[in-house]
Short mmCIF file of C-alpha atoms in Angstrom, two decimals:
data_model
loop_
_atom_site.label_atom_id
_atom_site.label_comp_id
_atom_site.label_asym_id
_atom_site.label_seq_id
_atom_site.Cartn_x
_atom_site.Cartn_y
_atom_site.Cartn_z
CA UNK X 207 116.13 102.70 125.86
CA UNK X 208 115.26 106.25 124.72
CA UNK X 209 112.01 107.19 122.99
CA UNK X 210 113.66 107.17 119.55
CA UNK X 211 115.08 103.70 120.09
CA UNK X 212 111.76 102.44 121.41
CA UNK X 213 109.95 103.73 118.31
CA UNK X 214 112.58 102.15 116.05
CA UNK X 215 112.32 98.82 117.89
CA UNK X 216 108.54 98.94 117.63
CA UNK X 217 108.67 99.65 113.88
CA UNK X 218 111.13 96.80 113.36
CA UNK X 219 108.93 94.35 115.28
CA UNK X 220 105.81 95.46 113.37
CA UNK X 221 107.45 95.23 109.94
CA UNK X 222 108.98 91.85 110.79
CA UNK X 223 105.55 90.56 111.87
CA UNK X 224 103.97 91.78 108.61
CA UNK X 225 106.55 90.10 106.39
CA UNK X 226 106.57 86.89 108.42
CA UNK X 227 102.78 86.50 108.41
CA UNK X 228 101.67 88.08 105.11
CA UNK X 229 104.50 87.50 102.62
CA UNK X 230 103.68 84.35 100.65
CA UNK X 231 105.80 85.26 97.63
CA UNK X 232 103.12 86.43 95.18
CA UNK X 233 102.62 90.05 94.03
CA UNK X 234 99.15 90.18 95.61
CA UNK X 235 100.58 89.05 98.95
CA UNK X 236 103.38 91.59 98.60
CA UNK X 237 100.85 94.38 98.09
CA UNK X 238 98.88 93.23 101.12
CA UNK X 239 102.00 93.00 103.33
CA UNK X 240 103.14 96.49 102.29
CA UNK X 241 99.67 97.96 102.79
CA UNK X 242 99.30 96.47 106.26
CA UNK X 243 102.85 97.47 107.27
CA UNK X 244 102.66 101.06 105.97
CA UNK X 245 99.08 102.10 105.32
CA UNK X 246 97.70 100.39 108.45
CA UNK X 247 99.59 102.60 110.96
CA UNK X 248 99.12 105.66 108.69
CA UNK X 249 95.34 105.27 108.67
CA UNK X 250 95.32 104.49 112.41
CA UNK X 251 97.17 107.75 113.15
CA UNK X 252 94.59 109.59 111.02
CA UNK X 253 91.63 107.97 112.79
CA UNK X 254 93.02 108.88 116.22
CA UNK X 255 93.54 112.46 114.98
CA UNK X 256 89.97 112.75 113.67
CA UNK X 257 88.49 111.21 116.83
CA UNK X 258 90.44 113.61 119.05
CA UNK X 259 89.39 116.62 116.98
CA UNK X 260 85.73 115.53 116.87
CA UNK X 261 85.31 114.49 120.50
CA UNK X 262 87.79 116.58 122.46
CA UNK X 263 88.78 119.50 120.25
CA UNK X 264 91.44 120.61 117.83
CA UNK X 265 94.11 121.43 120.49
CA UNK X 266 94.38 117.74 121.40
CA UNK X 267 94.44 116.85 117.71
CA UNK X 268 97.36 119.24 117.23
CA UNK X 269 99.12 117.73 120.25
CA UNK X 270 98.63 114.22 118.81
CA UNK X 271 100.03 115.38 115.45
CA UNK X 272 103.06 116.91 117.16
CA UNK X 273 103.74 113.72 119.15
CA UNK X 274 103.45 111.51 116.05
CA UNK X 275 105.69 113.87 114.07
CA UNK X 276 108.29 113.83 116.85
CA UNK X 277 108.21 110.01 116.97
CA UNK X 278 108.54 109.85 113.16
CA UNK X 279 111.60 112.07 112.98
CA UNK X 280 114.90 110.24 113.27
CA UNK X 281 117.47 112.90 114.22
CA UNK X 282 119.58 110.51 116.31
CA UNK X 283 119.78 107.91 113.57
CA UNK X 284 122.29 109.99 111.66
CA UNK X 285 123.38 112.92 113.84
CA UNK X 286 125.20 110.60 116.24
CA UNK X 287 127.36 109.19 113.42
CA UNK X 288 128.00 112.60 111.91
CA UNK X 289 129.05 113.99 115.32
CA UNK X 290 131.47 111.10 115.89
CA UNK X 291 133.14 111.70 112.52
CA UNK X 292 133.25 115.47 113.01
CA UNK X 293 134.82 115.12 116.47
CA UNK X 294 137.45 112.71 115.15
CA UNK X 295 138.34 115.12 112.32
CA UNK X 296 138.54 118.06 114.75
CA UNK X 297 140.96 116.00 116.86
CA UNK X 298 143.04 115.33 113.69
CA UNK X 299 142.36 111.60 113.99
CA UNK X 300 141.61 110.79 110.37
CA UNK X 301 141.91 107.03 110.92
CA UNK X 302 139.17 107.13 113.58
CA UNK X 303 136.98 109.30 111.33
CA UNK X 304 137.37 106.75 108.52
CA UNK X 305 136.51 103.92 110.94
CA UNK X 306 133.35 105.73 112.07
CA UNK X 307 132.36 106.34 108.45
CA UNK X 308 132.94 102.66 107.61
CA UNK X 309 130.88 101.56 110.62
CA UNK X 310 128.06 103.95 109.71
CA UNK X 311 127.78 103.19 105.99
CA UNK X 312 129.28 99.67 105.98
CA UNK X 313 131.81 100.24 103.21
CA UNK X 314 135.58 100.61 103.01
CA UNK X 315 136.32 104.27 103.79
CA UNK X 316 140.10 103.76 103.79
CA UNK X 317 140.43 104.69 100.12
CA UNK X 318 140.66 108.24 98.80
CA UNK X 319 141.95 111.51 100.13
CA UNK X 320 140.79 113.36 103.22
CA UNK X 321 138.76 115.74 101.03
CA UNK X 322 137.03 112.84 99.29
CA UNK X 323 136.20 111.28 102.65
CA UNK X 324 134.73 114.56 103.92
CA UNK X 325 132.73 114.82 100.71
CA UNK X 326 131.29 111.36 101.33
CA UNK X 327 130.44 112.29 104.94
CA UNK X 328 128.54 115.36 103.74
CA UNK X 329 126.79 113.36 101.02
CA UNK X 330 125.66 110.66 103.46
CA UNK X 331 124.61 113.28 106.02
CA UNK X 332 122.41 115.16 103.55
CA UNK X 333 120.94 111.87 102.33
CA UNK X 334 120.21 110.76 105.92
CA UNK X 335 118.78 114.17 106.87
CA UNK X 336 116.43 113.91 103.90
CA UNK X 337 115.20 110.45 104.82
CA UNK X 338 114.87 111.06 108.54
CA UNK X 339 113.89 114.74 108.73
CA UNK X 340 113.16 116.72 105.55
CA UNK X 341 111.06 114.06 103.83
CA UNK X 342 109.04 113.39 106.97
CA UNK X 343 108.36 117.12 107.37
CA UNK X 344 107.43 117.50 103.70
CA UNK X 345 104.77 114.76 103.72
CA UNK X 346 103.53 115.84 107.15
CA UNK X 347 103.07 119.42 105.95
CA UNK X 348 101.31 118.52 102.71
CA UNK X 349 98.79 116.09 104.19
CA UNK X 350 98.24 118.14 107.38
CA UNK X 351 97.27 121.09 105.15
CA UNK X 352 94.44 118.89 103.80
CA UNK X 353 93.23 118.02 107.31
CA UNK X 354 94.89 114.60 107.46
CA UNK X 355 96.85 115.26 110.64
CA UNK X 356 100.08 113.30 111.09
CA UNK X 357 99.33 110.75 108.32
CA UNK X 358 102.06 112.03 106.00
CA UNK X 359 104.80 111.66 108.61
CA UNK X 360 103.86 108.04 109.31
CA UNK X 361 103.48 107.23 105.61
CA UNK X 362 106.90 108.60 104.65
CA UNK X 363 108.75 107.14 107.64
CA UNK X 364 107.32 103.65 107.29
CA UNK X 365 107.69 103.61 103.49
CA UNK X 366 111.39 104.39 103.85
CA UNK X 367 111.84 101.97 106.71
CA UNK X 368 110.20 98.94 105.07
CA UNK X 369 112.12 99.47 101.82
CA UNK X 370 115.45 99.68 103.67
CA UNK X 371 114.70 96.99 106.26
CA UNK X 372 113.34 94.35 103.88
CA UNK X 373 116.22 94.91 101.43
CA UNK X 374 118.78 94.62 104.24
CA UNK X 375 117.15 91.51 105.70
CA UNK X 376 117.15 89.83 102.28
CA UNK X 377 120.78 90.74 101.54
CA UNK X 378 121.92 89.58 104.98
CA UNK X 379 119.80 86.39 104.71
CA UNK X 380 118.60 86.99 108.27
CA UNK X 381 114.92 86.92 107.40
CA UNK X 382 114.69 86.91 103.61
CA UNK X 383 111.56 88.38 102.10
CA UNK X 384 110.19 87.42 98.72
CA UNK X 385 111.37 89.13 95.56
CA UNK X 386 107.80 90.36 95.06
CA UNK X 387 107.71 92.04 98.47
CA UNK X 388 111.13 93.61 98.04
CA UNK X 389 110.15 94.92 94.59
CA UNK X 390 106.83 96.26 95.91
CA UNK X 391 108.52 98.06 98.81
CA UNK X 392 111.20 99.63 96.58
CA UNK X 393 108.65 100.77 93.98
CA UNK X 394 106.35 102.25 96.63
CA UNK X 395 109.29 104.04 98.25
CA UNK X 396 110.32 105.59 94.91
CA UNK X 397 106.78 106.93 94.50
CA UNK X 398 106.48 108.25 98.08
CA UNK X 399 109.94 109.86 97.93
CA UNK X 400 109.57 111.48 94.51
CA UNK X 401 108.29 114.89 95.64
CA UNK X 402 110.23 115.19 98.95
CA UNK X 403 113.49 114.28 97.19
CA UNK X 404 112.99 117.18 94.78
CA UNK X 405 112.08 119.54 97.62
CA UNK X 406 115.29 118.57 99.47
#
């Protein structure tokens, strides 16, 4: 289990705990569950940053920020899929490339021409790069400039994750969350992503 997978597993367990224990179906409970799931770790990362800067010095604060940023970035969550598809296309195995695309995005990639399929691969790759890299860097940079350390990276990453995870869990009926919680997570994600999406 690599560091990226360990972080992802930890986020999943945390978000699952929050929805299981705080989601009672009402809008106020949804707001509380989202705040605990997203704002709780964001504020915790900020407090650790401030404590390190105040008690030890700014170099350790910078190191903490770099470690949190690294953990928040999700290069492997999309680059692996993109590389598989690229390698299949380079080997002239279009059927395998379509299978990898279907597995990655969970839709039927058998329709359309080769050019259309490549267009979809590029579209999904840019979208994934935004959510896992560019958006994280944008929020990290903005809030770090105001002395808030790695808070922006955690805020963006968890906002995206809870919106995607809770929607998927509800659609798959594996651990359905309330409509209120799903709505709250999607609305919060739209707000958090507004500026980074335009930067990307």
